[in-house]
Amino acid sequence: ILAMAPMLSYQMLLVISLLQSGTSMETETMEAFTASSSDSSTFVYTDDFPVPELGKLHSDFTNLPTNATEVLIKVFCSSVNPSDLSTDAYLKPKPLGSDVVGTIVAINGSSRFSIGDVVWGDIGANADLASDPTIVSKELGAYAQYAVALDTQLSLAPVDSISLFEACGLPKVALTTYKALVWYAGAPWPQSVGGPRSPRVLVLGGSGGTGSAAIQLAVYFGAASVATTTSSGNFDYCSSLGATQLIDYHTTDWQDVFQEGDLDIIFDTVGSAGTAADALALLSKSGGRFVTIAGALAPSWQVPAGTTQNNFINSDTNLASAPQLSALKDIVDAGGLAMPSISVYGLDQTSEAFATSKAGHVVGKLVISITNDTEVS
């Protein structure tokens, strides 16, 4: 490998290293960023947390997909999502973290995967506790050198098309956007001549992780135009993703930019009070759709005829997201999706990454390198 290094890209070297170092178990403890309670003061980095055992998920949770097989992943990287900044009080202590990219090193039964496969997924699913199925808790575990996941929530990672760090920033935000647009906004949208016209889309919060994915996927799925709200300093970034109309939320209310019927789809990643009612008033009354992942819906009497509204939480549907991840891999491979703005932190810097996320205004994603290699290439 060393002799070949000058001929190989940094990305290829990382994949080779991940594959070669990731197909054996040589330790009973691992580095991890863990929580021992719901109190964020207990969120700490440790270098001696027990490596999780296969079977753990079926022991901790019930009502899992009947065809799910547990796999053990040697994790390369994860990322920070708003939902990662807090946790409940159940099944503690445990590592935090949702997004995962890594190598499968063990399989607990029959699976479509093989040892050595490089996979990606979002293991921050909400699931019913085995001890009390009336209680829902988070799965988690990606901020660690090893993580157990269900094969039903993984697919092969698009490591030939984008960097591993970019891949780490995508699963949750891409799944959230994909499901929101496909399940609730009718994507992909017709492109036939003489057929229904392509929709005019507004993404609220275009420079964050979900917004970055939303602009790109809206373009990929055939939107006629994609407007977005962001700060003026992020105009070039959002334009590079495919946004065709840019609204500086510091100086302009997006509600004042559009007239009734100007928009067909509004995707809200911000969740400001009153957004639903304002959005519904501007949507086309011939199939206009409002989808939010962060805010409340409007009361039914404020929903005009010909429009719909939906509130969507990705983690509620993430125990069996393999088909959507596979579709997203194809989109990445086709050049339709990436995460071009990333900042990389080592696992032992996760607290610092959390502080940056809580401060707000992150452009793109904050990635956690489990190997503590923070070089981006």
Short mmCIF file of C-alpha atoms in Angstrom, two decimals:
data_model
loop_
_atom_site.label_atom_id
_atom_site.label_comp_id
_atom_site.label_asym_id
_atom_site.label_seq_id
_atom_site.Cartn_x
_atom_site.Cartn_y
_atom_site.Cartn_z
CA ILE A 1 0.00 0.00 0.00
CA LEU A 2 2.79 2.43 0.87
CA ALA A 3 4.48 1.84 -2.47
CA MET A 4 1.20 2.50 -4.26
CA ALA A 5 0.40 5.64 -2.26
CA PRO A 6 1.59 8.20 -4.84
CA MET A 7 -0.73 6.65 -7.40
CA LEU A 8 -3.81 6.57 -5.17
CA SER A 9 -6.17 9.33 -4.16
CA TYR A 10 -6.56 10.17 -0.51
CA GLN A 11 -10.15 8.94 -0.79
CA MET A 12 -9.02 5.54 -2.09
CA LEU A 13 -6.40 5.22 0.62
CA LEU A 14 -9.05 5.87 3.24
CA VAL A 15 -11.33 3.20 1.78
CA ILE A 16 -8.49 0.67 1.61
CA SER A 17 -7.48 1.47 5.19
CA LEU A 18 -11.08 1.16 6.33
CA LEU A 19 -11.49 -2.20 4.64
CA GLN A 20 -8.20 -3.66 5.80
CA SER A 21 -8.42 -2.50 9.41
CA GLY A 22 -12.10 -3.11 9.77
CA THR A 23 -12.63 -6.83 9.27
CA SER A 24 -11.43 -8.17 12.61
CA MET A 25 -12.23 -7.66 16.28
CA GLU A 26 -9.19 -7.20 18.48
CA THR A 27 -10.61 -5.36 21.50
CA GLU A 28 -13.34 -5.52 24.10
CA THR A 29 -13.38 -1.78 24.72
CA MET A 30 -13.47 1.20 22.41
CA GLU A 31 -13.38 4.97 22.14
CA ALA A 32 -16.82 6.56 22.24
CA PHE A 33 -18.73 9.75 23.00
CA THR A 34 -21.35 8.66 25.51
CA ALA A 35 -24.25 9.79 27.67
CA SER A 36 -24.96 8.32 31.10
CA SER A 37 -28.25 10.20 31.44
CA SER A 38 -30.38 12.77 29.64
CA ASP A 39 -28.35 15.53 31.30
CA SER A 40 -25.95 16.95 28.71
CA SER A 41 -23.34 17.44 31.43
CA THR A 42 -22.90 13.64 31.35
CA PHE A 43 -21.99 13.63 27.63
CA VAL A 44 -18.29 12.67 27.61
CA TYR A 45 -15.56 11.14 25.50
CA THR A 46 -14.11 7.89 26.85
CA ASP A 47 -11.53 5.42 25.59
CA ASP A 48 -12.78 2.34 27.45
CA PHE A 49 -16.47 1.86 26.65
CA PRO A 50 -17.51 -1.78 26.05
CA VAL A 51 -17.80 -2.82 22.40
CA PRO A 52 -21.51 -3.56 21.70
CA GLU A 53 -22.54 -7.17 21.13
CA LEU A 54 -24.65 -8.49 18.30
CA GLY A 55 -28.17 -9.14 19.55
CA LYS A 56 -28.18 -5.93 21.56
CA LEU A 57 -30.89 -4.22 19.50
CA HIS A 58 -33.29 -7.16 19.71
CA SER A 59 -32.63 -7.27 23.45
CA ASP A 60 -33.20 -3.54 23.99
CA PHE A 61 -36.12 -2.99 21.60
CA THR A 62 -39.25 -4.71 20.38
CA ASN A 63 -41.42 -4.40 17.25
CA LEU A 64 -38.35 -4.30 15.03
CA PRO A 65 -38.70 -5.29 11.35
CA THR A 66 -39.22 -9.06 11.21
CA ASN A 67 -36.58 -9.50 8.52
CA ALA A 68 -33.90 -7.43 10.29
CA THR A 69 -30.48 -8.92 10.98
CA GLU A 70 -28.04 -7.19 13.30
CA VAL A 71 -24.58 -6.29 11.99
CA LEU A 72 -21.53 -4.90 13.75
CA ILE A 73 -19.93 -1.91 12.04
CA LYS A 74 -16.43 -0.58 12.50
CA VAL A 75 -17.27 3.10 12.23
CA PHE A 76 -15.22 5.53 10.17
CA CYS A 77 -17.26 8.69 10.75
CA SER A 78 -20.56 10.18 11.82
CA SER A 79 -21.98 13.72 11.91
CA VAL A 80 -23.87 16.14 14.14
CA ASN A 81 -27.61 16.67 13.67
CA PRO A 82 -29.85 18.84 15.88
CA SER A 83 -31.52 15.69 17.20
CA ASP A 84 -28.12 14.38 18.32
CA LEU A 85 -27.69 17.22 20.83
CA SER A 86 -30.11 15.70 23.36
CA THR A 87 -31.19 12.24 24.46
CA ASP A 88 -33.68 10.52 26.74
CA ALA A 89 -32.99 8.76 30.02
CA TYR A 90 -33.35 5.17 28.81
CA LEU A 91 -30.72 2.51 28.03
CA LYS A 92 -27.88 4.49 29.52
CA PRO A 93 -24.94 4.67 29.45
CA LYS A 94 -24.62 4.44 25.68
CA PRO A 95 -22.81 6.15 22.79
CA LEU A 96 -24.69 8.93 21.04
CA GLY A 97 -24.76 9.58 17.29
CA SER A 98 -27.03 8.74 14.35
CA ASP A 99 -25.26 8.96 10.99
CA VAL A 100 -22.85 6.13 10.33
CA VAL A 101 -20.39 5.16 7.61
CA GLY A 102 -18.17 2.14 8.20
CA THR A 103 -17.24 -1.43 7.47
CA ILE A 104 -19.28 -4.47 8.47
CA VAL A 105 -17.10 -6.71 10.65
CA ALA A 106 -19.66 -9.24 11.96
CA ILE A 107 -23.17 -10.43 11.04
CA ASN A 108 -25.68 -12.08 13.35
CA GLY A 109 -27.39 -14.39 10.84
CA SER A 110 -28.50 -14.17 7.23
CA SER A 111 -28.05 -10.79 5.54
CA ARG A 112 -27.73 -9.33 2.07
CA PHE A 113 -24.45 -7.78 3.25
CA SER A 114 -21.05 -9.42 3.55
CA ILE A 115 -18.21 -8.81 5.99
CA GLY A 116 -16.06 -6.03 4.54
CA ASP A 117 -18.94 -4.11 2.92
CA VAL A 118 -18.72 -0.34 3.42
CA VAL A 119 -22.20 0.83 4.41
CA TRP A 120 -24.02 4.00 5.44
CA GLY A 121 -27.18 4.69 7.38
CA ASP A 122 -29.00 6.59 10.10
CA ILE A 123 -29.14 4.58 13.32
CA GLY A 124 -30.94 7.30 15.27
CA ALA A 125 -34.29 5.56 14.96
CA ASN A 126 -37.11 5.82 17.47
CA ALA A 127 -38.05 2.32 18.68
CA ASP A 128 -40.23 0.67 21.33
CA LEU A 129 -38.42 -0.46 24.46
CA ALA A 130 -38.49 -4.21 25.04
CA SER A 131 -38.91 -3.60 28.78
CA ASP A 132 -41.98 -1.40 28.19
CA PRO A 133 -43.31 -1.14 24.61
CA THR A 134 -45.34 1.93 25.54
CA ILE A 135 -42.06 3.86 25.84
CA VAL A 136 -40.16 5.01 22.75
CA SER A 137 -36.40 5.54 22.96
CA LYS A 138 -33.59 6.34 20.57
CA GLU A 139 -31.38 3.63 19.08
CA LEU A 140 -28.12 5.65 18.54
CA GLY A 141 -24.50 4.46 18.86
CA ALA A 142 -22.60 6.00 15.93
CA TYR A 143 -20.16 8.12 17.99
CA ALA A 144 -18.01 5.08 18.70
CA GLN A 145 -15.43 2.85 17.07
CA TYR A 146 -18.02 0.09 16.77
CA ALA A 147 -21.80 0.22 16.42
CA VAL A 148 -24.57 -2.34 16.06
CA ALA A 149 -27.23 -1.66 13.42
CA LEU A 150 -30.04 -3.45 11.64
CA ASP A 151 -29.30 -4.38 8.05
CA THR A 152 -32.75 -3.02 7.20
CA GLN A 153 -31.50 0.49 7.94
CA LEU A 154 -28.32 0.35 5.85
CA SER A 155 -27.22 0.29 2.24
CA LEU A 156 -23.86 0.23 0.50
CA ALA A 157 -22.23 3.66 0.85
CA PRO A 158 -21.50 5.84 -2.22
CA VAL A 159 -17.76 5.83 -1.56
CA ASP A 160 -16.87 5.87 -5.26
CA SER A 161 -18.67 9.17 -5.87
CA ILE A 162 -18.05 11.44 -2.88
CA SER A 163 -15.60 11.55 0.00
CA LEU A 164 -16.21 9.40 3.05
CA PHE A 165 -16.63 12.55 5.14
CA GLU A 166 -19.28 13.89 2.76
CA ALA A 167 -21.06 10.54 2.94
CA CYS A 168 -21.03 10.79 6.74
CA GLY A 169 -22.88 14.10 6.56
CA LEU A 170 -25.73 12.85 4.43
CA PRO A 171 -27.78 9.90 5.80
CA LYS A 172 -30.18 11.62 8.21
CA VAL A 173 -30.63 14.86 6.27
CA ALA A 174 -30.90 13.06 2.93
CA LEU A 175 -33.37 10.50 4.27
CA THR A 176 -35.42 13.27 5.88
CA THR A 177 -35.61 15.22 2.64
CA TYR A 178 -36.15 12.19 0.40
CA LYS A 179 -39.06 10.93 2.48
CA ALA A 180 -40.57 14.40 2.87
CA LEU A 181 -40.49 15.13 -0.86
CA VAL A 182 -41.43 11.64 -2.09
CA TRP A 183 -43.99 10.67 0.53
CA TYR A 184 -45.63 14.05 1.09
CA ALA A 185 -44.77 16.31 -1.86
CA GLY A 186 -45.28 14.02 -4.86
CA ALA A 187 -41.64 13.73 -6.02
CA PRO A 188 -40.29 12.88 -8.50
CA TRP A 189 -42.31 15.37 -10.48
CA PRO A 190 -43.58 14.95 -14.06
CA GLN A 191 -41.40 16.27 -16.84
CA SER A 192 -43.51 15.31 -19.85
CA VAL A 193 -44.30 17.90 -22.50
CA GLY A 194 -47.95 18.91 -22.25
CA GLY A 195 -48.36 17.19 -18.88
CA PRO A 196 -48.57 18.71 -15.40
CA ARG A 197 -46.04 21.50 -14.99
CA SER A 198 -43.08 21.04 -12.69
CA PRO A 199 -43.56 22.53 -9.22
CA ARG A 200 -42.19 25.76 -7.86
CA VAL A 201 -40.47 24.91 -4.57
CA LEU A 202 -39.48 26.99 -1.55
CA VAL A 203 -37.00 25.55 0.97
CA LEU A 204 -36.98 27.38 4.29
CA GLY A 205 -33.44 27.19 5.69
CA GLY A 206 -31.37 26.32 2.63
CA SER A 207 -27.82 26.38 4.00
CA GLY A 208 -28.15 23.88 6.85
CA GLY A 209 -27.74 20.15 6.46
CA THR A 210 -31.33 19.30 5.58
CA GLY A 211 -31.70 22.45 3.51
CA SER A 212 -28.57 21.58 1.54
CA ALA A 213 -30.01 18.17 0.73
CA ALA A 214 -33.45 19.63 -0.01
CA ILE A 215 -32.26 22.11 -2.63
CA GLN A 216 -30.32 19.41 -4.46
CA LEU A 217 -33.05 16.77 -4.30
CA ALA A 218 -35.71 19.25 -5.40
CA VAL A 219 -33.60 20.01 -8.47
CA TYR A 220 -32.92 16.32 -9.08
CA PHE A 221 -36.61 15.45 -8.79
CA GLY A 222 -37.52 18.03 -11.42
CA ALA A 223 -38.60 21.26 -9.72
CA ALA A 224 -39.19 24.15 -12.11
CA SER A 225 -37.56 26.54 -9.62
CA VAL A 226 -36.14 26.34 -6.11
CA ALA A 227 -36.24 29.39 -3.87
CA THR A 228 -34.63 29.35 -0.44
CA THR A 229 -34.13 31.46 2.65
CA THR A 230 -30.62 31.92 4.00
CA SER A 231 -28.23 34.73 4.92
CA SER A 232 -26.65 36.79 2.17
CA GLY A 233 -23.27 35.31 3.04
CA ASN A 234 -24.55 31.90 1.96
CA PHE A 235 -26.07 32.99 -1.36
CA ASP A 236 -23.20 31.58 -3.42
CA TYR A 237 -23.31 28.28 -1.52
CA CYS A 238 -27.06 27.82 -2.04
CA SER A 239 -26.78 28.85 -5.68
CA SER A 240 -24.11 26.20 -6.18
CA LEU A 241 -26.59 23.61 -4.89
CA GLY A 242 -29.18 24.66 -7.47
CA ALA A 243 -31.25 27.38 -5.78
CA THR A 244 -32.66 29.82 -8.35
CA GLN A 245 -34.06 32.47 -5.97
CA LEU A 246 -32.30 33.60 -2.79
CA ILE A 247 -34.01 35.40 0.10
CA ASP A 248 -31.96 36.98 2.89
CA TYR A 249 -34.01 36.27 6.00
CA HIS A 250 -32.15 38.98 7.90
CA THR A 251 -33.63 41.70 5.69
CA THR A 252 -36.66 40.16 3.99
CA ASP A 253 -39.67 38.15 5.13
CA TRP A 254 -40.21 35.35 2.67
CA GLN A 255 -43.95 35.83 3.08
CA ASP A 256 -43.60 39.25 1.42
CA VAL A 257 -41.74 37.89 -1.61
CA PHE A 258 -44.52 35.70 -2.97
CA GLN A 259 -48.17 36.13 -3.90
CA GLU A 260 -50.97 33.62 -3.41
CA GLY A 261 -50.50 30.76 -5.85
CA ASP A 262 -46.83 31.49 -6.61
CA LEU A 263 -45.61 28.27 -4.97
CA ASP A 264 -46.54 24.61 -5.22
CA ILE A 265 -44.38 23.12 -2.46
CA ILE A 266 -42.93 24.66 0.71
CA PHE A 267 -40.50 22.53 2.71
CA ASP A 268 -39.82 23.94 6.17
CA THR A 269 -36.60 22.99 7.99
CA VAL A 270 -36.68 25.95 10.41
CA GLY A 271 -39.95 25.69 12.35
CA SER A 272 -40.71 29.33 13.13
CA ALA A 273 -44.06 30.03 14.77
CA GLY A 274 -46.87 30.65 12.28
CA THR A 275 -45.00 29.21 9.30
CA ALA A 276 -47.71 26.70 8.40
CA ALA A 277 -50.51 29.24 8.14
CA ASP A 278 -48.32 31.64 6.15
CA ALA A 279 -47.23 28.86 3.80
CA LEU A 280 -50.73 27.56 3.17
CA ALA A 281 -51.92 31.07 2.27
CA LEU A 282 -49.30 31.32 -0.49
CA LEU A 283 -49.54 27.84 -1.98
CA SER A 284 -51.33 26.98 -5.17
CA LYS A 285 -54.90 25.91 -4.44
CA SER A 286 -54.49 23.18 -7.04
CA GLY A 287 -52.44 20.69 -5.08
CA GLY A 288 -50.13 22.94 -3.07
CA ARG A 289 -48.23 21.07 -0.34
CA PHE A 290 -46.60 22.22 2.89
CA VAL A 291 -44.22 19.85 4.70
CA THR A 292 -42.40 20.70 7.94
CA ILE A 293 -39.83 18.75 9.92
CA ALA A 294 -39.48 21.34 12.64
CA GLY A 295 -42.71 23.23 13.28
CA ALA A 296 -46.37 22.90 14.14
CA LEU A 297 -49.17 22.44 11.64
CA ALA A 298 -51.93 24.98 11.17
CA PRO A 299 -55.40 24.29 12.60
CA SER A 300 -57.65 22.58 10.08
CA TRP A 301 -59.75 25.67 9.53
CA GLN A 302 -56.67 27.45 8.15
CA VAL A 303 -56.02 24.80 5.50
CA PRO A 304 -57.47 26.07 2.20
CA ALA A 305 -59.22 23.67 -0.13
CA GLY A 306 -56.78 22.20 -2.63
CA THR A 307 -53.79 22.29 -0.27
CA THR A 308 -52.29 19.80 2.20
CA GLN A 309 -49.94 20.02 5.19
CA ASN A 310 -47.82 17.37 6.88
CA ASN A 311 -45.42 17.22 9.82
CA PHE A 312 -42.74 14.60 9.37
CA ILE A 313 -40.19 13.09 11.78
CA ASN A 314 -37.62 10.94 10.01
CA SER A 315 -36.57 9.05 13.16
CA ASP A 316 -40.05 7.56 13.44
CA THR A 317 -39.55 5.70 10.15
CA ASN A 318 -35.88 4.78 10.30
CA LEU A 319 -35.81 1.12 11.25
CA ALA A 320 -36.29 0.08 7.63
CA SER A 321 -34.80 2.84 5.47
CA ALA A 322 -32.61 0.57 3.33
CA PRO A 323 -34.65 1.14 0.13
CA GLN A 324 -34.47 4.91 0.49
CA LEU A 325 -30.72 4.80 1.27
CA SER A 326 -30.14 2.66 -1.80
CA ALA A 327 -32.08 5.16 -3.91
CA LEU A 328 -30.05 8.00 -2.39
CA LYS A 329 -26.81 6.16 -3.20
CA ASP A 330 -27.93 6.04 -6.83
CA ILE A 331 -28.68 9.77 -6.75
CA VAL A 332 -25.25 10.51 -5.26
CA ASP A 333 -23.60 8.29 -7.88
CA ALA A 334 -25.51 10.17 -10.59
CA GLY A 335 -24.16 13.50 -9.32
CA GLY A 336 -27.47 14.68 -7.91
CA LEU A 337 -26.52 14.92 -4.24
CA ALA A 338 -23.44 15.77 -2.16
CA MET A 339 -22.51 17.64 1.01
CA PRO A 340 -19.92 20.11 -0.28
CA SER A 341 -19.62 22.12 2.95
CA ILE A 342 -18.28 20.09 5.89
CA SER A 343 -16.20 20.77 8.98
CA VAL A 344 -14.49 17.73 10.50
CA TYR A 345 -13.93 17.12 14.23
CA GLY A 346 -12.20 14.20 15.90
CA LEU A 347 -14.24 11.90 18.15
CA ASP A 348 -12.51 13.44 21.15
CA GLN A 349 -13.69 16.86 19.91
CA THR A 350 -17.39 15.96 19.82
CA SER A 351 -18.23 18.31 22.70
CA GLU A 352 -16.69 21.15 20.68
CA ALA A 353 -18.76 20.14 17.63
CA PHE A 354 -21.90 20.13 19.79
CA ALA A 355 -21.11 23.64 21.00
CA THR A 356 -20.67 24.83 17.41
CA SER A 357 -23.98 23.25 16.41
CA LYS A 358 -25.84 24.77 19.35
CA ALA A 359 -24.49 28.21 18.45
CA GLY A 360 -26.38 27.93 15.16
CA HIS A 361 -25.73 29.05 11.59
CA VAL A 362 -23.79 25.93 10.57
CA VAL A 363 -23.40 25.76 6.79
CA GLY A 364 -23.65 22.18 5.56
CA LYS A 365 -22.65 19.61 8.19
CA LEU A 366 -20.28 19.01 11.09
CA VAL A 367 -18.65 15.60 10.68
CA ILE A 368 -17.22 13.45 13.48
CA SER A 369 -14.15 11.43 12.47
CA ILE A 370 -14.09 8.33 14.66
CA THR A 371 -10.49 7.67 13.59
CA ASN A 372 -9.64 11.27 14.60
CA ASP A 373 -8.29 11.83 11.08
CA THR A 374 -9.65 15.26 10.17
CA GLU A 375 -7.94 15.77 6.81
CA VAL A 376 -10.45 16.53 4.06
CA SER A 377 -9.54 15.74 0.48
#
